[in-house]
XYZ file of C-alpha atoms in Angstrom:
663
model
C 19.432 4.006 -27.338
C 20.954 0.605 -27.823
C 18.843 -1.880 -25.334
C 16.870 -5.225 -27.067
C 13.307 -6.365 -26.474
C 12.205 -9.694 -26.048
C 9.113 -11.063 -25.543
C 9.857 -14.693 -23.887
C 7.729 -16.996 -25.750
C 6.966 -20.614 -23.522
C 4.048 -22.323 -24.518
C 1.114 -21.471 -21.835
C -2.337 -22.832 -22.252
C -5.658 -20.850 -22.189
C -6.507 -20.554 -18.446
C -3.023 -19.460 -17.967
C -3.965 -16.708 -16.406
C -6.007 -18.290 -13.885
C -2.891 -19.902 -13.058
C -1.381 -16.148 -12.337
C -4.471 -14.843 -10.874
C -4.596 -17.785 -8.173
C -1.262 -17.374 -7.304
C -0.087 -14.097 -7.463
C -3.513 -13.776 -4.856
C -2.099 -16.013 -3.010
C 1.158 -13.965 -2.553
C -0.912 -10.929 -1.685
C -3.077 -12.972 0.694
C 0.676 -13.689 2.250
C 1.587 -10.438 2.647
C -1.706 -8.627 3.740
C -2.068 -12.173 6.741
C 0.992 -11.290 8.010
C 1.351 -7.874 8.130
C -1.856 -7.875 10.519
C -1.131 -10.978 12.288
C 1.723 -9.097 13.562
C -0.076 -5.305 14.756
C -2.362 -7.311 16.650
C 0.442 -10.400 17.539
C 3.215 -6.933 18.792
C 2.278 -7.372 22.622
C 2.621 -11.207 22.824
C 5.709 -10.365 20.897
C 7.388 -8.080 23.048
C 6.566 -9.923 25.841
C 7.416 -12.720 24.499
C 11.602 -10.748 24.207
C 10.703 -9.803 27.961
C 10.949 -5.780 26.809
C 8.241 -3.233 28.005
C 7.759 -1.413 24.622
C 5.771 1.814 26.399
C 9.083 2.678 28.656
C 10.446 6.062 26.498
C 13.398 4.328 25.955
C 11.909 1.964 23.948
C 9.369 3.085 21.823
C 11.878 3.139 18.882
C 11.712 -0.484 19.003
C 8.125 -0.286 18.418
C 8.298 2.305 15.985
C 11.018 0.222 13.996
C 9.318 -3.383 14.330
C 5.884 -1.631 12.707
C 6.910 1.155 10.200
C 10.750 -0.843 9.117
C 9.271 -2.933 6.511
C 7.048 -0.634 5.043
C 9.880 1.766 4.439
C 12.588 -0.340 3.496
C 9.567 -2.060 1.027
C 8.738 1.032 -0.432
C 12.179 2.685 -1.044
C 13.312 -0.449 -3.132
C 10.152 -1.871 -5.014
C 10.823 0.631 -8.111
C 14.514 -0.979 -8.031
C 12.960 -4.543 -7.855
C 10.378 -3.635 -10.400
C 12.770 -2.648 -13.076
C 14.759 -5.472 -11.885
C 11.701 -7.329 -13.468
C 11.659 -6.018 -16.530
C 15.235 -6.584 -17.042
C 15.678 -10.251 -16.090
C 12.007 -11.427 -15.801
C 8.979 -10.357 -13.999
C 8.263 -14.791 -12.665
C 12.153 -14.746 -11.689
C 11.944 -12.264 -9.303
C 8.290 -12.707 -8.360
C 9.733 -16.420 -7.496
C 12.454 -14.911 -5.222
C 10.257 -13.072 -3.913
C 8.399 -15.741 -2.601
C 11.521 -17.616 -1.009
C 12.970 -14.302 -0.399
C 9.403 -13.422 2.240
C 8.811 -17.563 3.786
C 12.685 -17.065 4.873
C 11.972 -14.090 6.141
C 9.337 -15.234 8.366
C 11.859 -18.721 8.917
C 14.362 -16.127 10.741
C 12.083 -14.504 12.638
C 10.430 -17.468 14.222
C 14.253 -18.403 15.236
C 14.857 -14.721 17.033
C 16.758 -15.820 19.853
C 18.136 -12.806 22.124
C 15.971 -10.916 24.421
C 15.446 -7.385 25.951
C 16.816 -4.473 23.516
C 18.642 -6.777 20.904
C 15.759 -9.137 20.598
C 14.167 -5.716 19.453
C 17.023 -4.765 17.134
C 16.535 -8.217 15.819
C 13.234 -8.566 15.289
C 13.714 -4.546 13.236
C 16.097 -6.681 11.337
C 14.711 -9.315 10.385
C 11.481 -7.436 9.812
C 13.734 -5.005 7.468
C 15.125 -8.413 5.465
C 11.736 -9.656 4.937
C 10.648 -6.719 2.982
C 12.634 -7.304 0.079
C 10.943 -10.994 -0.493
C 7.229 -8.132 0.339
C 8.816 -5.408 -2.204
C 9.687 -8.148 -5.236
C 6.505 -9.560 -4.699
C 4.198 -6.306 -4.513
C 6.594 -5.086 -7.834
C 6.359 -7.400 -9.547
C 2.683 -9.598 -9.266
C 0.543 -6.912 -10.397
C 3.013 -6.539 -13.870
C 2.620 -10.320 -14.532
C -1.101 -10.119 -14.564
C -0.689 -7.378 -16.646
C 1.138 -9.441 -18.479
C -1.056 -12.208 -18.598
C -4.656 -11.032 -18.914
C -5.873 -8.835 -21.907
C -7.186 -5.023 -20.921
C -10.905 -5.787 -21.065
C -10.385 -8.128 -18.099
C -7.742 -6.598 -15.996
C -9.429 -4.482 -14.108
C -11.217 -7.652 -12.858
C -8.387 -9.404 -12.246
C -7.351 -6.886 -10.255
C -10.309 -6.349 -8.282
C -10.009 -10.097 -6.802
C -5.982 -9.215 -6.104
C -7.292 -6.179 -4.411
C -10.328 -8.171 -2.316
C -7.390 -10.794 -1.587
C -5.539 -8.169 0.059
C -8.464 -6.655 1.988
C -9.390 -10.649 3.134
C -6.177 -10.778 4.342
C -5.507 -7.751 6.345
C -9.119 -9.330 8.135
C -7.801 -13.192 8.459
C -4.285 -11.327 9.650
C -6.385 -9.264 12.875
C -8.226 -13.192 13.863
C -5.208 -15.051 12.997
C -3.073 -13.008 15.197
C -5.255 -13.282 18.144
C -5.356 -16.893 18.016
C -1.397 -18.088 17.034
C -0.699 -15.296 19.826
C -2.189 -17.685 22.194
C -0.204 -20.465 21.651
C 3.373 -18.288 21.911
C 4.549 -15.516 19.664
C 7.354 -17.051 17.067
C 4.051 -18.768 16.037
C 2.984 -15.451 14.334
C 5.659 -15.728 12.175
C 5.585 -20.015 11.502
C 2.450 -20.153 10.388
C 3.242 -17.798 7.242
C 6.133 -20.454 6.172
C 3.584 -23.916 5.233
C 1.229 -20.742 2.842
C 5.135 -19.271 1.543
C 6.566 -22.813 0.758
C 3.374 -23.670 -1.204
C 3.401 -20.669 -3.090
C 7.354 -20.564 -3.877
C 6.757 -23.954 -5.401
C 4.202 -23.488 -7.329
C 4.603 -19.893 -8.500
C 8.852 -22.033 -9.617
C 6.744 -24.872 -11.918
C 3.530 -23.038 -12.750
C 4.120 -19.316 -13.628
C 6.344 -18.644 -16.983
C 7.821 -15.060 -17.968
C 5.978 -14.339 -20.822
C 5.720 -10.190 -20.510
C 8.529 -8.577 -22.061
C 12.430 -8.481 -20.946
C 14.902 -5.284 -21.948
C 18.283 -6.052 -21.687
C 19.729 -3.486 -20.089
C 22.240 -2.382 -17.711
C 21.635 -1.773 -14.348
C 21.164 2.272 -13.202
C 23.127 1.898 -9.706
C 23.502 5.775 -9.161
C 19.513 5.977 -9.649
C 18.750 3.170 -7.762
C 20.831 4.063 -4.716
C 19.633 8.082 -5.004
C 16.020 7.142 -5.012
C 16.349 4.388 -2.370
C 18.454 6.341 0.129
C 16.312 9.331 -0.824
C 13.353 7.941 -0.248
C 14.494 5.823 3.182
C 15.606 9.548 4.431
C 12.308 11.247 3.789
C 10.333 8.229 4.853
C 12.505 7.935 8.391
C 12.076 12.332 8.537
C 8.357 11.644 8.431
C 7.969 8.324 11.002
C 10.292 10.263 13.462
C 8.094 13.210 13.566
C 5.485 11.515 15.817
C 8.361 11.109 18.432
C 8.448 13.877 20.981
C 10.992 16.076 21.368
C 12.937 17.797 23.641
C 9.738 19.823 25.528
C 7.863 19.408 21.886
C 5.041 16.827 21.967
C 5.895 16.044 18.410
C 9.303 16.128 16.198
C 8.680 18.301 13.679
C 11.707 21.485 15.874
C 14.374 17.608 15.433
C 17.178 18.685 13.819
C 17.750 15.133 12.764
C 13.899 14.947 11.079
C 14.709 18.046 9.689
C 17.175 17.358 8.184
C 16.544 13.768 6.968
C 13.354 15.252 4.961
C 15.931 17.587 3.407
C 18.308 15.541 2.642
C 15.463 12.919 1.519
C 14.389 16.003 -0.681
C 17.601 16.916 -2.419
C 18.090 12.725 -3.259
C 15.359 12.826 -5.093
C 16.025 15.670 -7.042
C 19.036 14.852 -8.228
C 17.472 11.420 -8.976
C 15.437 13.039 -11.023
C 18.166 15.203 -12.558
C 20.080 11.591 -13.213
C 17.431 9.610 -14.633
C 17.573 12.254 -17.838
C 21.678 11.729 -17.515
C 22.080 7.843 -17.949
C 21.732 5.491 -20.517
C 19.204 2.864 -19.589
C 17.753 4.579 -16.269
C 16.167 2.577 -13.490
C 12.727 4.877 -14.190
C 11.933 6.344 -17.190
C 10.695 10.186 -16.160
C 9.020 10.026 -19.957
C 6.772 7.746 -18.591
C 4.812 10.920 -16.430
C 4.041 12.222 -19.163
C 1.351 9.897 -19.778
C -2.066 10.952 -18.503
C -3.258 8.146 -17.320
C 0.051 7.173 -15.632
C 0.985 10.303 -14.528
C -2.733 11.201 -12.821
C -3.590 7.490 -11.861
C -0.612 8.031 -9.798
C -0.913 10.909 -8.116
C -4.556 10.676 -7.082
C -2.811 6.848 -5.500
C -1.178 9.279 -3.478
C -3.418 11.550 -2.273
C -5.900 8.815 -1.530
C -3.424 6.990 0.341
C -2.684 10.029 2.275
C -5.986 10.284 3.251
C -6.809 6.982 3.858
C -3.623 5.597 5.378
C -3.699 7.904 8.409
C -7.208 7.945 9.142
C -7.804 4.044 9.532
C -4.978 3.726 12.385
C -6.705 7.085 13.719
C -10.513 5.160 13.495
C -8.598 1.998 14.921
C -7.685 4.102 18.087
C -10.529 5.637 18.401
C -12.289 2.345 18.633
C -9.325 0.676 21.302
C -9.281 3.830 22.778
C -12.415 5.532 23.221
C -15.865 3.138 21.814
C -15.001 -0.366 22.857
C -13.994 0.508 26.814
C -16.527 1.898 27.021
C -18.975 -0.579 25.709
C -17.467 -3.005 28.030
C -15.005 -4.153 26.521
C -10.924 -4.720 28.448
C -8.055 -3.007 26.796
C -6.345 -6.437 26.405
C -8.929 -7.418 23.803
C -9.759 -4.265 22.462
C -7.472 -4.872 19.507
C -8.745 -7.465 17.670
C -12.248 -6.318 18.324
C -11.435 -3.061 16.629
C -10.797 -5.267 13.470
C -14.448 -7.199 13.733
C -16.177 -3.936 14.695
C -14.109 -2.608 10.923
C -15.421 -5.319 8.980
C -18.057 -3.178 7.274
C -15.223 -0.655 5.922
C -13.360 -4.343 4.605
C -16.606 -5.352 3.327
C -17.210 -2.274 1.175
C -14.112 -2.944 -0.420
C -15.097 -6.801 -1.458
C -18.249 -6.219 -2.676
C -17.014 -3.201 -4.872
C -13.510 -4.364 -5.684
C -14.076 -6.857 -8.634
C -17.594 -5.183 -10.238
C -16.234 -1.624 -10.691
C -13.244 -3.757 -12.033
C -15.110 -5.910 -14.506
C -16.624 -2.668 -14.960
C -13.795 0.028 -15.484
C -12.700 -3.102 -17.929
C -15.715 -2.246 -20.659
C -16.577 1.502 -19.381
C -12.426 3.203 -18.583
C -11.472 3.418 -15.009
C -12.658 7.589 -14.900
C -15.650 8.094 -13.918
C -14.812 4.951 -11.795
C -11.907 5.797 -10.227
C -13.774 9.578 -9.634
C -16.699 8.902 -7.818
C -14.677 6.504 -5.670
C -12.687 9.242 -4.441
C -16.152 11.346 -3.583
C -17.766 8.984 -2.146
C -14.821 8.087 0.156
C -14.863 12.436 1.103
C -18.484 11.757 1.769
C -18.304 9.300 4.538
C -15.404 11.033 5.684
C -17.154 14.136 6.162
C -20.423 12.147 7.729
C -18.083 11.029 10.542
C -17.840 14.523 11.706
C -21.010 14.119 12.605
C -20.086 11.423 15.297
C -20.169 11.480 18.794
C -16.909 10.327 20.258
C -18.894 7.238 22.070
C -21.294 6.503 18.881
C -24.000 4.464 18.237
C -22.146 1.879 15.688
C -24.949 0.987 13.397
C -25.167 4.272 11.845
C -21.152 4.136 12.424
C -20.979 1.266 10.371
C -23.053 1.761 7.685
C -20.724 4.860 6.649
C -16.948 2.503 6.901
C -19.271 0.932 4.834
C -19.799 3.922 2.020
C -15.621 4.188 2.729
C -14.902 1.333 1.869
C -17.109 1.146 -1.049
C -15.552 4.423 -2.049
C -11.944 2.617 -1.526
C -12.960 -0.269 -3.481
C -14.469 2.010 -6.530
C -11.427 3.593 -6.858
C -8.364 0.964 -6.227
C -8.922 -2.264 -9.101
C -9.756 0.266 -11.777
C -6.739 2.729 -10.777
C -4.554 0.038 -10.897
C -5.863 -1.402 -14.282
C -5.577 1.953 -15.938
C -1.966 2.815 -14.716
C -1.074 -0.373 -15.874
C -2.611 -0.711 -19.324
C -1.483 2.702 -20.016
C 2.688 2.145 -19.666
C 4.560 0.169 -22.097
C 5.009 -3.863 -22.181
C 9.216 -3.434 -21.783
C 8.400 -0.687 -18.539
C 5.230 -2.830 -16.512
C 7.692 -3.820 -13.880
C 9.166 -0.562 -13.030
C 5.137 1.067 -13.539
C 4.282 -0.948 -11.272
C 7.400 -0.350 -8.647
C 6.509 3.080 -8.861
C 2.448 2.874 -8.668
C 3.567 0.634 -5.049
C 6.015 3.445 -4.135
C 3.296 6.343 -4.315
C 0.186 4.080 -2.218
C 3.520 2.876 0.207
C 4.740 6.386 0.624
C 1.118 8.038 1.482
C 0.638 6.165 4.626
C 4.257 6.874 6.557
C 3.241 10.478 4.945
C -0.705 10.502 6.438
C 0.943 9.387 10.002
C 3.240 12.231 10.773
C 0.614 14.452 9.243
C -2.516 13.769 11.347
C -0.404 12.201 14.161
C 0.818 16.186 14.884
C -2.560 17.139 14.342
C -3.531 14.553 17.159
C -1.147 15.313 19.679
C -1.825 19.298 19.300
C -5.258 18.969 19.891
C -5.121 15.811 22.378
C -2.273 17.989 24.168
C -4.903 20.922 24.323
C -7.282 19.689 26.272
C -6.529 15.994 28.036
C -3.618 18.063 30.651
C -6.008 20.011 32.352
C -8.616 17.227 32.305
C -6.350 14.190 33.561
C -4.949 16.937 36.338
C -8.557 17.275 38.157
C -9.127 13.700 37.817
C -6.088 12.243 39.197
C -6.079 14.440 41.831
C -9.926 13.890 42.645
C -8.568 10.384 43.042
C -5.982 10.546 45.519
C -3.088 11.029 42.668
C -0.510 14.053 44.721
C -0.875 17.427 42.488
C 3.279 17.122 41.649
C 2.659 13.530 40.611
C -0.367 14.636 38.471
C 0.889 17.976 36.901
C 3.937 15.754 36.153
C 1.841 12.796 34.566
C -0.770 14.651 32.762
C 2.062 16.841 30.900
C 3.073 13.505 28.990
C 3.442 12.781 26.024
C 0.413 11.498 24.448
C 2.158 9.288 22.092
C 2.920 7.085 24.981
C -0.904 5.999 25.976
C -1.759 6.385 22.091
C 0.274 3.275 21.546
C -0.873 1.991 24.712
C -4.299 1.798 23.847
C -3.086 0.638 20.033
C -1.150 -2.282 21.584
C -4.584 -3.445 24.103
C -2.517 -1.843 26.609
C -4.148 -0.088 29.533
C -3.344 3.428 29.362
C -3.347 4.804 32.695
C -2.198 1.725 34.131
C 0.489 2.247 32.127
C 1.057 5.278 32.524
C 0.462 5.839 36.231
C 2.892 2.624 37.128
C 2.554 0.034 40.143
C 4.979 3.091 42.008
C 1.983 5.287 41.847
C -1.304 2.936 41.686
C 0.362 1.610 45.129
C -0.188 4.239 47.409
C -3.398 4.551 46.595
C -6.749 2.907 48.323
C -8.220 -0.142 46.099
C -11.405 2.113 45.143
C -9.327 4.736 43.467
C -6.756 2.529 41.939
C -9.618 0.700 40.323
C -11.320 4.216 39.441
C -8.703 5.316 37.359
C -7.799 2.202 35.939
C -11.430 1.762 34.894
C -12.697 0.559 31.243
C -14.557 4.522 31.602
C -11.985 7.077 33.069
C -9.711 7.360 30.148
C -12.020 7.000 27.358
C -14.510 9.825 29.427
C -10.363 11.767 29.538
C -9.559 12.103 25.921
C -13.199 11.973 24.515
C -13.024 15.484 24.043
C -9.879 15.928 22.630
C -9.411 13.428 20.682
C -13.230 14.455 18.591
C -11.551 17.541 18.482
C -8.657 16.580 16.574
C -10.470 13.913 14.176
C -12.581 16.601 13.142
C -9.336 18.550 11.943
C -7.979 15.494 10.170
C -11.148 14.224 8.611
C -11.250 17.996 6.993
C -7.990 17.311 5.863
C -8.679 13.416 4.559
C -12.353 14.614 2.498
C -9.606 17.103 0.830
C -7.309 15.176 0.299
C -10.014 12.662 -1.085
C -11.519 15.447 -3.393
C -8.387 16.433 -4.781
C -7.786 13.176 -5.874
C -10.947 12.655 -7.374
C -10.396 16.178 -9.662
C -6.784 14.319 -10.405
C -8.535 10.950 -11.224
C -10.966 13.335 -13.482
C -7.981 14.292 -15.260
C -6.646 10.796 -16.544
C -8.511 11.305 -19.431
C -10.280 8.514 -21.136
C -9.699 4.681 -21.668
C -6.425 4.192 -22.824
C -4.409 1.135 -23.564
C -0.825 1.404 -24.942
C -0.301 -0.534 -28.285
C 2.969 -1.268 -29.622
C 4.684 -3.934 -31.475
C 6.252 -5.837 -27.972
C 3.066 -5.449 -26.529
C 1.290 -7.212 -29.477
C 3.818 -9.940 -29.910
C 3.436 -10.348 -25.922
C -0.569 -10.534 -26.157
C -0.051 -13.483 -28.570
C 2.097 -15.030 -25.910
C -0.700 -14.516 -23.139
C -2.931 -16.077 -25.565
C -1.527 -19.056 -26.255
C -0.437 -17.953 -29.555
C 3.552 -19.405 -30.674
C 5.328 -15.951 -31.190
C 8.793 -14.584 -30.686
C 10.427 -11.141 -31.274
C 14.000 -8.989 -30.808
C 13.891 -5.725 -31.892
C 15.563 -2.813 -31.107
C 13.523 0.165 -30.155
C 13.193 2.965 -33.360
C 11.955 5.713 -30.608
C 14.354 8.178 -28.434
C 12.400 8.932 -24.730
C 10.768 5.266 -23.583
C 12.284 3.297 -25.938
C 9.839 2.805 -28.149
C 8.533 3.122 -31.418
C 5.532 5.423 -31.711
C 2.144 4.345 -30.214
C -1.055 5.189 -31.906
C -4.120 5.569 -29.553
C -7.765 6.940 -29.930
C -8.735 10.026 -29.288
C -12.160 11.014 -29.356
C -14.341 9.224 -26.113
C -14.286 5.923 -24.044
C -14.059 3.514 -26.828
C -12.933 5.497 -30.038
C -9.998 3.900 -30.061
C -7.780 4.216 -33.649
C -10.859 4.205 -35.402
C -11.665 8.249 -34.277
C -8.168 8.944 -35.149
C -8.039 7.098 -38.979
C -11.484 6.010 -39.725
C -11.621 2.654 -41.489
C -8.011 1.446 -40.372
C -9.428 -0.969 -37.576
C -11.490 0.927 -34.676
C -11.332 -0.445 -31.535
C -7.534 -1.039 -31.332
C -6.534 1.012 -27.743
C -9.427 0.891 -26.417
C -10.232 -2.942 -26.369
C -13.030 -5.564 -27.196
C -12.711 -8.868 -28.873
C -11.318 -9.939 -32.370
C -7.872 -8.133 -33.048
C -5.446 -10.138 -31.463
C -3.874 -7.052 -29.357
C -6.322 -5.403 -27.223
C -9.427 -6.063 -29.591
C -12.198 -4.070 -31.813
C -13.326 -5.274 -34.790
C -11.541 -5.331 -37.048
C -11.456 -8.512 -38.349
C -9.766 -11.836 -37.709
C -6.301 -12.326 -36.697
C -4.044 -13.085 -38.980
C -1.965 -16.674 -38.360
C 0.952 -15.412 -37.294
C 2.862 -12.625 -35.225
C 4.702 -10.588 -38.384
C 1.525 -10.471 -39.832
C -0.084 -8.414 -36.245
C 3.295 -6.209 -36.366
C 2.612 -5.477 -39.847
C -1.028 -5.332 -39.098
C 0.162 -2.577 -36.695
C 2.489 -0.525 -38.886
C -0.476 -0.680 -41.637
C -3.174 0.842 -39.308
C -0.198 3.443 -38.470
C 0.406 4.769 -41.816
C -3.586 5.207 -42.275
C -3.197 7.857 -39.115
C -2.106 11.460 -39.815
C 1.971 12.027 -39.582
C 1.464 14.381 -37.079
C -0.516 12.073 -34.703
C 3.053 9.839 -34.272
C 5.063 10.719 -31.067
C 8.062 9.007 -29.845
C 5.781 9.271 -26.675
C 2.393 7.671 -25.826
C -0.394 10.760 -26.067
C -3.478 9.770 -24.591
C -6.722 10.663 -25.649
C -8.653 13.526 -23.701
């Protein structure tokens, strides 16, 4: 391999890492507020463009306004991460902030109404997703560049808390701004976006390793096309097809999923053949990276769709039965789910700080097991539950998620070579992002099957008993559940939407009032919903347990050490040094890395006693990742020389072209 790696060496002060954390936290906050405020404001937005999203012909627009951003972002996040590795992560991150802000401005200027207006919203959300991907792919890599490994978990924990808090703030902000007008939902992002963009351009510096390489266009296009096809297939699987209530029998869905899998297999083959691959598949030989991403993916499948199901549970069943009008249930569902958010906020920074010292494995594994236990406890609740015990269970589920997230992310980012942090961060985000649509497809299928087994008979009986003609009641009772699920999720009265004025106008006032009351619909679907939710919760428990097992197999604490990361760490600490070199080892394009083999804090000393304990495990003192090897020499060259001396002290059999981590 002939690419050259350069460690950029702009002068940064010792407090630069906090500038990085504060700016990236604003970026995460902006993105999360934008996502949830949009969901809350969807009814107002669709009314603003004069389109009913619950009409069958318009459901596709509703689906893509919600999911289009996620699909595009997941498809390109690895690509933009790799571009950051080549051209500079801060440069790409800054571009992402500006791009995202321009997208918000364009969304607020949507000029058409009806289906054209909905199409413009979908396209502009996809445009904005490019900026979001640039932010997400590079933010964790920039934080990893700026923070020593023994503080990275805490920094990423703060970042994660900002995302969770932003999700809650978005609910409130979306509810308030939608009262002013739907365009304000997008315009409110602009001042924050402009502030973050200007601050990033003036304050952030590229201090990471930059790799000169050609862009792998074939690999990029194959990966993006394969992932888009796969996610589109799973997204459309929740839509009815023909006489089926789900889309799994749709040839389009089957073709997209099969084509997506084929393209991703082709991508894996291509990446082993090209000179400068988009993503170096040998990174998956690093246990902390491979099993950390697997745990992330499985946890995302278990948690992502389940959170959506809980929102429907609140909005369609619990809140109406406790006196809330359907129009306000989206806002109050978010408020009543605060315990879940609070659990993340409590556990995230604490687990991040502890994992910096003791490694990610115990905390990430315990987090997944606690999440599994919380989901299992949810199986014991009826449709109309007592809130405070349920809130306590949600708190424990949030604590489990917080225990897992920041240690897992820091474990993944610490395990990879400095030159591949952008692409590795992109792959991490991809695994997290793809779990949500896959989970939605799976859980919606289970939900629809359960509702279809129990709701039609109860609905037919109830409608006929309240004056609806038998033929009309039969047709309505077999309507696809997706219609009234979406109605409840968007804050519409589901039966009012299903019956429509044509039916309600022929009923007496008392009959119409009873059918559209707050209690009728929840009592109608409650038993079927809970029976379906039980199956969903069992799947979520299983996914979380398997994720815990994957997390356990990540191995002990592992920090990748090589010459590039040594030089880059000196730059991050404000010590002047820049280096440019050509890698000597095949595979990942690295010189052999050295790691410990004897537990959480063994470091190199476990393999070579007396050679400088703790280099891999971390701790203050050595200018790389710390330990007790003595004071740092006054030059970056001496750091590199010392690493070579340490490497020579290790048996030659322990030097591998690919990183090898402790068991």
